[in-house]
Amino acid sequence: MSDDFTPENPAPDGEYDAWLDAVDAGDGYHLVCDEGHGWLPPRRVCPRCGGDLREEPLPDSGAVATFTVVHVPTPSFAAEAPYATVVADFGGVRLTGVARQFEDLAVGDSVAPAVGEREDGERLLLLERA
Amino acid sequence: MDRTPPRVAGVGLTHFGVHPERTGRDLFAEAAERAFADAAVPREDVDALYYGNFMGELTEHQGHQAPLMAEAAGLTCPATRYENACASSGVAVREAVRAVRNGEADVLLVGGAERMNNVGTAGSTEGLAVAADDLFEVRAGVTFPGAYALMARAYFDEFGGSREDLAHVAVKNHDNALDNEFAQYRQAIDVETALEAPPIAEPLGLYDSCPITDGASAFLLVSEAYVAEHDLDAPVAIAGTGQGGDHLALQDRTDLAFAPATEAAADEAFADAGVERAAAAFAEVHDCFTIAEVLALEGLGFYDRGAAVGAARAGETTADGDLPVNLSGGLKAKGHPVGATGAAQVVEATRLLRGDHPNSDAVDGDVGVTHNAGGTVASAVVHVLEVRS
Ligand SMILES: [Zn+2]
């Protein structure tokens, strides 16, 4: 790849893409302050208490806190619809991702993070039932 | 801060609806023209324009809109655009109120505009999604209806309630819009129709959602001294203002079924006005989705948490209820031209209090409340309006 940023070769989104790489490699992490408030990168301080943050490993699975099945998507997700958007609790942090398998999905179900790809090649966080 | 509340001297709306061929500047020009026609205020007295717009870059390829809109209104004056997603013109109202109370201005034009239908459903779905966190929400397929659907399911899970309860919110707001000439939907619907409509983002369906709307709003905000000096008939004051904030992404909120930004904005606005919640004769709240009206009523403190979902069904918030909510038809039926909505709520509330709104008969009292929310209520603005002698 050349160093020129084009639509086919966009600039990486810094810590976000690095975090997706880590999730993809099974080394997902989140950021936690001394009070136990959890966040995703990039963050320099805890937005809730102002405290310093350190990296902690992301648990292998989380519990569905809420979800929706989307029938009217944005244009970039046209090929995915219908799909479920899931918000899941991973202990100190929540993640939002896509579940392509959503039949009988329920609040409290266990889901695991993974990195998938949309039809247009963009990566996305998947939260499929574990 | 000077506590003398500014007055609303003249108000104007365009028709809210499907006007894909009308430019934003044309829409705002009409709303402003109506506001000037409704007020005995000459254009040369206007000190500045406070203007709200959300997605003008995406739908009209037009940034730097405020000077353009001042021109459209026939003004040459300082003009600034405020952008806080769906709360854009609510924030513009608040900043205008503060400027007049600070003694920095005597006459301000306040309003907003949004053009959406020219980019179709896909384009406006994309435009609205930009109000969410791009990295951690939009890239995970979150849409604007999807985000509220996430809150609706979290609410049902925590407190109970059903799609049928939400359908009654839609039915009520459609009923309220029947006589509103500016409203997008002026047809009554029934609960069965709402429940059978196609799903947008489950558990929300087509009739849980506000439409895609083109439109503009404008009003003149003047100091009490200006009212006295020019002997204006401007009985409605903006007596209190409040704003609250929260984490942008839903996943980062402490609670998925409550809007603390609304609570903070309401606490500040009622204290600022020196008015008790019980004095409110009606409320115009941000019902971009039916669940949003429920969250608004609980955040505003009119209902305990978990208690507002049945309010419309019980008739408590209908036009003949104890606290009529969205007598204009709300965003749900009047329409939601995003950047115009916050100021449009003030326009509707002013007319409801003045007595020249088709639903003024439902108002029993001198105090009205407006509530405007941005995104999934990461921004909230509340105003308390009161009739003064
Ligand atoms: Zn913290």
PDB file of N, CA and C in Angstrom, chain B residues 283-372:
ATOM      1  N   ALA B 283     -47.047  20.657  28.348  1.00  0.00           N
ATOM      2  CA  ALA B 283     -45.648  20.519  27.962  1.00  0.00           C
ATOM      3  C   ALA B 283     -45.559  20.134  26.493  1.00  0.00           C
ATOM      4  N   GLU B 284     -44.595  20.752  25.809  1.00  0.00           N
ATOM      5  CA  GLU B 284     -44.216  20.344  24.453  1.00  0.00           C
ATOM      6  C   GLU B 284     -42.889  19.613  24.612  1.00  0.00           C
ATOM      7  N   VAL B 285     -42.890  18.282  24.443  1.00  0.00           N
ATOM      8  CA  VAL B 285     -41.671  17.509  24.704  1.00  0.00           C
ATOM      9  C   VAL B 285     -41.155  16.848  23.432  1.00  0.00           C
ATOM     10  N   HIS B 286     -39.895  16.433  23.497  1.00  0.00           N
ATOM     11  CA  HIS B 286     -39.185  15.924  22.316  1.00  0.00           C
ATOM     12  C   HIS B 286     -39.556  14.456  22.058  1.00  0.00           C
ATOM     13  N   ASP B 287     -40.621  14.250  21.308  1.00  0.00           N
ATOM     14  CA  ASP B 287     -41.123  12.896  21.007  1.00  0.00           C
ATOM     15  C   ASP B 287     -40.715  12.474  19.598  1.00  0.00           C
ATOM     16  N   CYS B 288     -39.411  12.472  19.326  1.00  0.00           N
ATOM     17  CA  CYS B 288     -38.947  11.989  18.020  1.00  0.00           C
ATOM     18  C   CYS B 288     -39.390  10.547  17.817  1.00  0.00           C
ATOM     19  N   PHE B 289     -39.511   9.806  18.930  1.00  0.00           N
ATOM     20  CA  PHE B 289     -40.097   8.463  18.937  1.00  0.00           C
ATOM     21  C   PHE B 289     -41.029   8.407  20.139  1.00  0.00           C
ATOM     22  N   THR B 290     -41.998   7.502  20.093  1.00  0.00           N
ATOM     23  CA  THR B 290     -42.979   7.455  21.178  1.00  0.00           C
ATOM     24  C   THR B 290     -42.301   7.243  22.534  1.00  0.00           C
ATOM     25  N   ILE B 291     -41.278   6.380  22.571  1.00  0.00           N
ATOM     26  CA  ILE B 291     -40.579   6.137  23.836  1.00  0.00           C
ATOM     27  C   ILE B 291     -39.909   7.409  24.341  1.00  0.00           C
ATOM     28  N   ALA B 292     -39.527   8.305  23.418  1.00  0.00           N
ATOM     29  CA  ALA B 292     -38.851   9.534  23.828  1.00  0.00           C
ATOM     30  C   ALA B 292     -39.775  10.420  24.651  1.00  0.00           C
ATOM     31  N   GLU B 293     -41.092  10.402  24.340  1.00  0.00           N
ATOM     32  CA  GLU B 293     -42.035  11.185  25.148  1.00  0.00           C
ATOM     33  C   GLU B 293     -42.097  10.641  26.574  1.00  0.00           C
ATOM     34  N   VAL B 294     -42.067   9.313  26.688  1.00  0.00           N
ATOM     35  CA  VAL B 294     -42.088   8.682  28.018  1.00  0.00           C
ATOM     36  C   VAL B 294     -40.844   9.074  28.819  1.00  0.00           C
ATOM     37  N   LEU B 295     -39.679   8.958  28.175  1.00  0.00           N
ATOM     38  CA  LEU B 295     -38.423   9.316  28.852  1.00  0.00           C
ATOM     39  C   LEU B 295     -38.405  10.796  29.216  1.00  0.00           C
ATOM     40  N   ALA B 296     -38.986  11.640  28.344  1.00  0.00           N
ATOM     41  CA  ALA B 296     -39.020  13.082  28.614  1.00  0.00           C
ATOM     42  C   ALA B 296     -39.862  13.383  29.853  1.00  0.00           C
ATOM     43  N   LEU B 297     -41.038  12.762  29.931  1.00  0.00           N
ATOM     44  CA  LEU B 297     -41.939  13.063  31.058  1.00  0.00           C
ATOM     45  C   LEU B 297     -41.343  12.626  32.393  1.00  0.00           C
ATOM     46  N   GLU B 298     -40.566  11.524  32.364  1.00  0.00           N
ATOM     47  CA  GLU B 298     -39.914  11.077  33.604  1.00  0.00           C
ATOM     48  C   GLU B 298     -38.692  11.949  33.913  1.00  0.00           C
ATOM     49  N   GLY B 299     -37.932  12.302  32.891  1.00  0.00           N
ATOM     50  CA  GLY B 299     -36.778  13.173  33.106  1.00  0.00           C
ATOM     51  C   GLY B 299     -37.188  14.553  33.590  1.00  0.00           C
ATOM     52  N   LEU B 300     -38.305  15.051  33.067  1.00  0.00           N
ATOM     53  CA  LEU B 300     -38.792  16.370  33.481  1.00  0.00           C
ATOM     54  C   LEU B 300     -39.329  16.364  34.909  1.00  0.00           C
ATOM     55  N   GLY B 301     -39.564  15.185  35.456  1.00  0.00           N
ATOM     56  CA  GLY B 301     -40.059  15.078  36.827  1.00  0.00           C
ATOM     57  C   GLY B 301     -41.567  15.139  36.939  1.00  0.00           C
ATOM     58  N   PHE B 302     -42.267  15.055  35.814  1.00  0.00           N
ATOM     59  CA  PHE B 302     -43.735  15.021  35.867  1.00  0.00           C
ATOM     60  C   PHE B 302     -44.231  13.640  36.293  1.00  0.00           C
ATOM     61  N   TYR B 303     -43.389  12.623  36.081  1.00  0.00           N
ATOM     62  CA  TYR B 303     -43.734  11.245  36.468  1.00  0.00           C
ATOM     63  C   TYR B 303     -42.524  10.604  37.127  1.00  0.00           C
ATOM     64  N   ASP B 304     -42.783   9.671  38.033  1.00  0.00           N
ATOM     65  CA  ASP B 304     -41.703   8.866  38.598  1.00  0.00           C
ATOM     66  C   ASP B 304     -41.155   7.946  37.513  1.00  0.00           C
ATOM     67  N   ARG B 305     -39.953   7.442  37.744  1.00  0.00           N
ATOM     68  CA  ARG B 305     -39.340   6.525  36.778  1.00  0.00           C
ATOM     69  C   ARG B 305     -40.193   5.267  36.630  1.00  0.00           C
ATOM     70  N   GLY B 306     -40.467   4.916  35.390  1.00  0.00           N
ATOM     71  CA  GLY B 306     -41.263   3.732  35.108  1.00  0.00           C
ATOM     72  C   GLY B 306     -42.769   3.988  35.096  1.00  0.00           C
ATOM     73  N   ALA B 307     -43.184   5.225  35.394  1.00  0.00           N
ATOM     74  CA  ALA B 307     -44.619   5.505  35.553  1.00  0.00           C
ATOM     75  C   ALA B 307     -45.256   6.215  34.358  1.00  0.00           C
ATOM     76  N   ALA B 308     -44.447   6.739  33.420  1.00  0.00           N
ATOM     77  CA  ALA B 308     -45.036   7.559  32.344  1.00  0.00           C
ATOM     78  C   ALA B 308     -45.481   6.740  31.131  1.00  0.00           C
ATOM     79  N   VAL B 309     -45.075   5.463  31.068  1.00  0.00           N
ATOM     80  CA  VAL B 309     -45.358   4.708  29.850  1.00  0.00           C
ATOM     81  C   VAL B 309     -46.859   4.545  29.613  1.00  0.00           C
ATOM     82  N   GLY B 310     -47.648   4.539  30.695  1.00  0.00           N
ATOM     83  CA  GLY B 310     -49.100   4.378  30.542  1.00  0.00           C
ATOM     84  C   GLY B 310     -49.859   5.686  30.551  1.00  0.00           C
ATOM     85  N   ALA B 311     -49.160   6.824  30.561  1.00  0.00           N
ATOM     86  CA  ALA B 311     -49.819   8.123  30.761  1.00  0.00           C
ATOM     87  C   ALA B 311     -50.791   8.466  29.635  1.00  0.00           C
ATOM     88  N   ALA B 312     -50.378   8.236  28.393  1.00  0.00           N
ATOM     89  CA  ALA B 312     -51.267   8.566  27.270  1.00  0.00           C
ATOM     90  C   ALA B 312     -52.470   7.628  27.259  1.00  0.00           C
ATOM     91  N   ARG B 313     -52.196   6.343  27.494  1.00  0.00           N
ATOM     92  CA  ARG B 313     -53.268   5.337  27.512  1.00  0.00           C
ATOM     93  C   ARG B 313     -54.309   5.660  28.589  1.00  0.00           C
ATOM     94  N   ALA B 314     -53.842   6.185  29.726  1.00  0.00           N
ATOM     95  CA  ALA B 314     -54.752   6.518  30.835  1.00  0.00           C
ATOM     96  C   ALA B 314     -55.449   7.855  30.626  1.00  0.00           C
ATOM     97  N   GLY B 315     -55.078   8.577  29.559  1.00  0.00           N
ATOM     98  CA  GLY B 315     -55.722   9.860  29.290  1.00  0.00           C
ATOM     99  C   GLY B 315     -55.171  11.008  30.119  1.00  0.00           C
ATOM    100  N   GLU B 316     -54.055  10.791  30.787  1.00  0.00           N
ATOM    101  CA  GLU B 316     -53.499  11.846  31.650  1.00  0.00           C
ATOM    102  C   GLU B 316     -52.793  12.927  30.848  1.00  0.00           C
ATOM    103  N   THR B 317     -52.281  12.554  29.657  1.00  0.00           N
ATOM    104  CA  THR B 317     -51.518  13.511  28.849  1.00  0.00           C
ATOM    105  C   THR B 317     -52.238  13.875  27.555  1.00  0.00           C
ATOM    106  N   THR B 318     -53.464  13.421  27.399  1.00  0.00           N
ATOM    107  CA  THR B 318     -54.258  13.812  26.231  1.00  0.00           C
ATOM    108  C   THR B 318     -54.724  15.256  26.426  1.00  0.00           C
ATOM    109  N   ALA B 319     -55.324  15.832  25.377  1.00  0.00           N
ATOM    110  CA  ALA B 319     -55.723  17.240  25.418  1.00  0.00           C
ATOM    111  C   ALA B 319     -56.641  17.545  26.595  1.00  0.00           C
ATOM    112  N   ASP B 320     -57.468  16.564  26.971  1.00  0.00           N
ATOM    113  CA  ASP B 320     -58.378  16.801  28.097  1.00  0.00           C
ATOM    114  C   ASP B 320     -57.845  16.213  29.404  1.00  0.00           C
ATOM    115  N   GLY B 321     -56.572  15.826  29.418  1.00  0.00           N
ATOM    116  CA  GLY B 321     -55.991  15.245  30.624  1.00  0.00           C
ATOM    117  C   GLY B 321     -55.457  16.306  31.571  1.00  0.00           C
ATOM    118  N   ASP B 322     -54.882  15.837  32.706  1.00  0.00           N
ATOM    119  CA  ASP B 322     -54.347  16.756  33.710  1.00  0.00           C
ATOM    120  C   ASP B 322     -53.155  17.538  33.184  1.00  0.00           C
ATOM    121  N   LEU B 323     -52.319  16.875  32.391  1.00  0.00           N
ATOM    122  CA  LEU B 323     -51.138  17.550  31.823  1.00  0.00           C
ATOM    123  C   LEU B 323     -51.085  17.254  30.327  1.00  0.00           C
ATOM    124  N   PRO B 324     -51.736  18.080  29.516  1.00  0.00           N
ATOM    125  CA  PRO B 324     -51.686  17.833  28.068  1.00  0.00           C
ATOM    126  C   PRO B 324     -50.238  17.908  27.567  1.00  0.00           C
ATOM    127  N   VAL B 325     -49.852  16.909  26.784  1.00  0.00           N
ATOM    128  CA  VAL B 325     -48.476  16.852  26.280  1.00  0.00           C
ATOM    129  C   VAL B 325     -48.499  16.834  24.751  1.00  0.00           C
ATOM    130  N   ASN B 326     -47.740  17.731  24.175  1.00  0.00           N
ATOM    131  CA  ASN B 326     -47.628  17.862  22.724  1.00  0.00           C
ATOM    132  C   ASN B 326     -48.964  18.202  22.064  1.00  0.00           C
ATOM    133  N   LEU B 327     -49.553  19.291  22.550  1.00  0.00           N
ATOM    134  CA  LEU B 327     -50.791  19.794  21.955  1.00  0.00           C
ATOM    135  C   LEU B 327     -50.589  20.244  20.510  1.00  0.00           C
ATOM    136  N   SER B 328     -49.359  20.473  20.115  1.00  0.00           N
ATOM    137  CA  SER B 328     -49.056  20.848  18.725  1.00  0.00           C
ATOM    138  C   SER B 328     -49.140  19.653  17.788  1.00  0.00           C
ATOM    139  N   GLY B 329     -49.130  18.438  18.371  1.00  0.00           N
ATOM    140  CA  GLY B 329     -48.946  17.219  17.583  1.00  0.00           C
ATOM    141  C   GLY B 329     -47.571  16.623  17.828  1.00  0.00           C
ATOM    142  N   GLY B 330     -46.695  17.439  18.431  1.00  0.00           N
ATOM    143  CA  GLY B 330     -45.357  16.946  18.752  1.00  0.00           C
ATOM    144  C   GLY B 330     -44.539  16.676  17.502  1.00  0.00           C
ATOM    145  N   LEU B 331     -43.329  16.210  17.709  1.00  0.00           N
ATOM    146  CA  LEU B 331     -42.475  15.856  16.572  1.00  0.00           C
ATOM    147  C   LEU B 331     -43.114  14.736  15.776  1.00  0.00           C
ATOM    148  N   LYS B 332     -43.835  13.872  16.507  1.00  0.00           N
ATOM    149  CA  LYS B 332     -44.463  12.686  15.943  1.00  0.00           C
ATOM    150  C   LYS B 332     -45.431  13.024  14.810  1.00  0.00           C
ATOM    151  N   ALA B 333     -46.298  14.013  15.029  1.00  0.00           N
ATOM    152  CA  ALA B 333     -47.316  14.320  14.023  1.00  0.00           C
ATOM    153  C   ALA B 333     -47.123  15.689  13.382  1.00  0.00           C
ATOM    154  N   LYS B 334     -46.594  16.637  14.149  1.00  0.00           N
ATOM    155  CA  LYS B 334     -46.327  17.958  13.552  1.00  0.00           C
ATOM    156  C   LYS B 334     -45.155  17.855  12.595  1.00  0.00           C
ATOM    157  N   GLY B 335     -44.204  16.939  12.907  1.00  0.00           N
ATOM    158  CA  GLY B 335     -43.011  16.763  12.091  1.00  0.00           C
ATOM    159  C   GLY B 335     -41.775  17.252  12.823  1.00  0.00           C
ATOM    160  N   HIS B 336     -40.604  16.833  12.312  1.00  0.00           N
ATOM    161  CA  HIS B 336     -39.334  17.104  13.010  1.00  0.00           C
ATOM    162  C   HIS B 336     -38.271  17.550  12.012  1.00  0.00           C
ATOM    163  N   PRO B 337     -38.388  18.807  11.531  1.00  0.00           N
ATOM    164  CA  PRO B 337     -37.278  19.371  10.759  1.00  0.00           C
ATOM    165  C   PRO B 337     -36.186  19.720  11.774  1.00  0.00           C
ATOM    166  N   VAL B 338     -35.255  18.807  11.935  1.00  0.00           N
ATOM    167  CA  VAL B 338     -34.392  18.714  13.111  1.00  0.00           C
ATOM    168  C   VAL B 338     -33.940  20.062  13.684  1.00  0.00           C
ATOM    169  N   GLY B 339     -33.264  20.853  12.861  1.00  0.00           N
ATOM    170  CA  GLY B 339     -32.718  22.106  13.381  1.00  0.00           C
ATOM    171  C   GLY B 339     -33.770  23.140  13.725  1.00  0.00           C
ATOM    172  N   ALA B 340     -34.986  22.967  13.249  1.00  0.00           N
ATOM    173  CA  ALA B 340     -36.063  23.928  13.516  1.00  0.00           C
ATOM    174  C   ALA B 340     -36.860  23.587  14.768  1.00  0.00           C
ATOM    175  N   THR B 341     -36.710  22.367  15.272  1.00  0.00           N
ATOM    176  CA  THR B 341     -37.660  21.855  16.266  1.00  0.00           C
ATOM    177  C   THR B 341     -37.657  22.609  17.597  1.00  0.00           C
ATOM    178  N   GLY B 342     -36.501  22.876  18.169  1.00  0.00           N
ATOM    179  CA  GLY B 342     -36.459  23.517  19.495  1.00  0.00           C
ATOM    180  C   GLY B 342     -37.143  24.875  19.495  1.00  0.00           C
ATOM    181  N   ALA B 343     -36.875  25.683  18.492  1.00  0.00           N
ATOM    182  CA  ALA B 343     -37.516  26.996  18.404  1.00  0.00           C
ATOM    183  C   ALA B 343     -38.993  26.853  18.041  1.00  0.00           C
ATOM    184  N   ALA B 344     -39.332  25.831  17.252  1.00  0.00           N
ATOM    185  CA  ALA B 344     -40.741  25.599  16.904  1.00  0.00           C
ATOM    186  C   ALA B 344     -41.564  25.270  18.147  1.00  0.00           C
ATOM    187  N   GLN B 345     -40.955  24.556  19.094  1.00  0.00           N
ATOM    188  CA  GLN B 345     -41.673  24.259  20.346  1.00  0.00           C
ATOM    189  C   GLN B 345     -42.011  25.551  21.088  1.00  0.00           C
ATOM    190  N   VAL B 346     -41.089  26.515  21.066  1.00  0.00           N
ATOM    191  CA  VAL B 346     -41.342  27.803  21.720  1.00  0.00           C
ATOM    192  C   VAL B 346     -42.447  28.559  20.982  1.00  0.00           C
ATOM    193  N   VAL B 347     -42.435  28.471  19.650  1.00  0.00           N
ATOM    194  CA  VAL B 347     -43.494  29.109  18.859  1.00  0.00           C
ATOM    195  C   VAL B 347     -44.856  28.525  19.232  1.00  0.00           C
ATOM    196  N   GLU B 348     -44.948  27.190  19.261  1.00  0.00           N
ATOM    197  CA  GLU B 348     -46.228  26.540  19.587  1.00  0.00           C
ATOM    198  C   GLU B 348     -46.659  26.873  21.014  1.00  0.00           C
ATOM    199  N   ALA B 349     -45.706  26.825  21.964  1.00  0.00           N
ATOM    200  CA  ALA B 349     -46.038  27.092  23.368  1.00  0.00           C
ATOM    201  C   ALA B 349     -46.502  28.537  23.543  1.00  0.00           C
ATOM    202  N   THR B 350     -45.879  29.453  22.811  1.00  0.00           N
ATOM    203  CA  THR B 350     -46.281  30.866  22.889  1.00  0.00           C
ATOM    204  C   THR B 350     -47.725  31.037  22.418  1.00  0.00           C
ATOM    205  N   ARG B 351     -48.035  30.417  21.296  1.00  0.00           N
ATOM    206  CA  ARG B 351     -49.407  30.547  20.787  1.00  0.00           C
ATOM    207  C   ARG B 351     -50.412  29.850  21.710  1.00  0.00           C
ATOM    208  N   LEU B 352     -50.019  28.718  22.275  1.00  0.00           N
ATOM    209  CA  LEU B 352     -50.917  28.035  23.218  1.00  0.00           C
ATOM    210  C   LEU B 352     -51.209  28.948  24.406  1.00  0.00           C
ATOM    211  N   LEU B 353     -50.196  29.664  24.900  1.00  0.00           N
ATOM    212  CA  LEU B 353     -50.382  30.541  26.065  1.00  0.00           C
ATOM    213  C   LEU B 353     -51.106  31.831  25.693  1.00  0.00           C
ATOM    214  N   ARG B 354     -50.853  32.344  24.474  1.00  0.00           N
ATOM    215  CA  ARG B 354     -51.510  33.593  24.055  1.00  0.00           C
ATOM    216  C   ARG B 354     -52.990  33.385  23.787  1.00  0.00           C
ATOM    217  N   GLY B 355     -53.344  32.153  23.442  1.00  0.00           N
ATOM    218  CA  GLY B 355     -54.750  31.870  23.172  1.00  0.00           C
ATOM    219  C   GLY B 355     -55.099  31.842  21.700  1.00  0.00           C
ATOM    220  N   ASP B 356     -54.091  31.962  20.806  1.00  0.00           N
ATOM    221  CA  ASP B 356     -54.414  31.956  19.373  1.00  0.00           C
ATOM    222  C   ASP B 356     -53.984  30.666  18.679  1.00  0.00           C
ATOM    223  N   HIS B 357     -53.795  29.595  19.453  1.00  0.00           N
ATOM    224  CA  HIS B 357     -53.492  28.272  18.904  1.00  0.00           C
ATOM    225  C   HIS B 357     -54.799  27.484  18.838  1.00  0.00           C
ATOM    226  N   PRO B 358     -54.980  26.649  17.809  1.00  0.00           N
ATOM    227  CA  PRO B 358     -56.244  25.880  17.739  1.00  0.00           C
ATOM    228  C   PRO B 358     -56.487  25.021  18.973  1.00  0.00           C
ATOM    229  N   ASN B 359     -55.434  24.673  19.708  1.00  0.00           N
ATOM    230  CA  ASN B 359     -55.626  23.865  20.925  1.00  0.00           C
ATOM    231  C   ASN B 359     -55.494  24.669  22.209  1.00  0.00           C
ATOM    232  N   SER B 360     -55.572  25.984  22.114  1.00  0.00           N
ATOM    233  CA  SER B 360     -55.449  26.815  23.326  1.00  0.00           C
ATOM    234  C   SER B 360     -56.527  26.506  24.362  1.00  0.00           C
ATOM    235  N   ASP B 361     -57.687  26.030  23.910  1.00  0.00           N
ATOM    236  CA  ASP B 361     -58.760  25.721  24.869  1.00  0.00           C
ATOM    237  C   ASP B 361     -58.359  24.636  25.853  1.00  0.00           C
ATOM    238  N   ALA B 362     -57.363  23.821  25.470  1.00  0.00           N
ATOM    239  CA  ALA B 362     -56.930  22.734  26.361  1.00  0.00           C
ATOM    240  C   ALA B 362     -55.977  23.236  27.447  1.00  0.00           C
ATOM    241  N   VAL B 363     -55.584  24.507  27.368  1.00  0.00           N
ATOM    242  CA  VAL B 363     -54.600  25.058  28.315  1.00  0.00           C
ATOM    243  C   VAL B 363     -55.323  25.729  29.467  1.00  0.00           C
ATOM    244  N   ASP B 364     -55.079  25.206  30.678  1.00  0.00           N
ATOM    245  CA  ASP B 364     -55.698  25.771  31.874  1.00  0.00           C
ATOM    246  C   ASP B 364     -54.575  26.246  32.794  1.00  0.00           C
ATOM    247  N   GLY B 365     -54.091  27.452  32.552  1.00  0.00           N
ATOM    248  CA  GLY B 365     -52.993  27.976  33.356  1.00  0.00           C
ATOM    249  C   GLY B 365     -52.117  28.911  32.551  1.00  0.00           C
ATOM    250  N   ASP B 366     -51.075  29.422  33.210  1.00  0.00           N
ATOM    251  CA  ASP B 366     -50.219  30.453  32.614  1.00  0.00           C
ATOM    252  C   ASP B 366     -48.804  29.972  32.316  1.00  0.00           C
ATOM    253  N   VAL B 367     -48.527  28.689  32.555  1.00  0.00           N
ATOM    254  CA  VAL B 367     -47.159  28.201  32.426  1.00  0.00           C
ATOM    255  C   VAL B 367     -47.107  27.032  31.442  1.00  0.00           C
ATOM    256  N   GLY B 368     -46.160  27.085  30.510  1.00  0.00           N
ATOM    257  CA  GLY B 368     -45.911  25.980  29.596  1.00  0.00           C
ATOM    258  C   GLY B 368     -44.440  25.624  29.603  1.00  0.00           C
ATOM    259  N   VAL B 369     -44.153  24.363  29.288  1.00  0.00           N
ATOM    260  CA  VAL B 369     -42.774  23.872  29.324  1.00  0.00           C
ATOM    261  C   VAL B 369     -42.407  23.313  27.949  1.00  0.00           C
ATOM    262  N   THR B 370     -41.193  23.631  27.473  1.00  0.00           N
ATOM    263  CA  THR B 370     -40.687  23.002  26.250  1.00  0.00           C
ATOM    264  C   THR B 370     -39.443  22.188  26.578  1.00  0.00           C
ATOM    265  N   HIS B 371     -39.306  21.051  25.890  1.00  0.00           N
ATOM    266  CA  HIS B 371     -38.173  20.145  26.123  1.00  0.00           C
ATOM    267  C   HIS B 371     -37.651  19.661  24.783  1.00  0.00           C
ATOM    268  N   ASN B 372     -36.396  19.946  24.510  1.00  0.00           N
ATOM    269  CA  ASN B 372     -35.763  19.648  23.222  1.00  0.00           C
ATOM    270  C   ASN B 372     -34.517  18.809  23.508  1.00  0.00           C
TER     271      ASN B 372
END
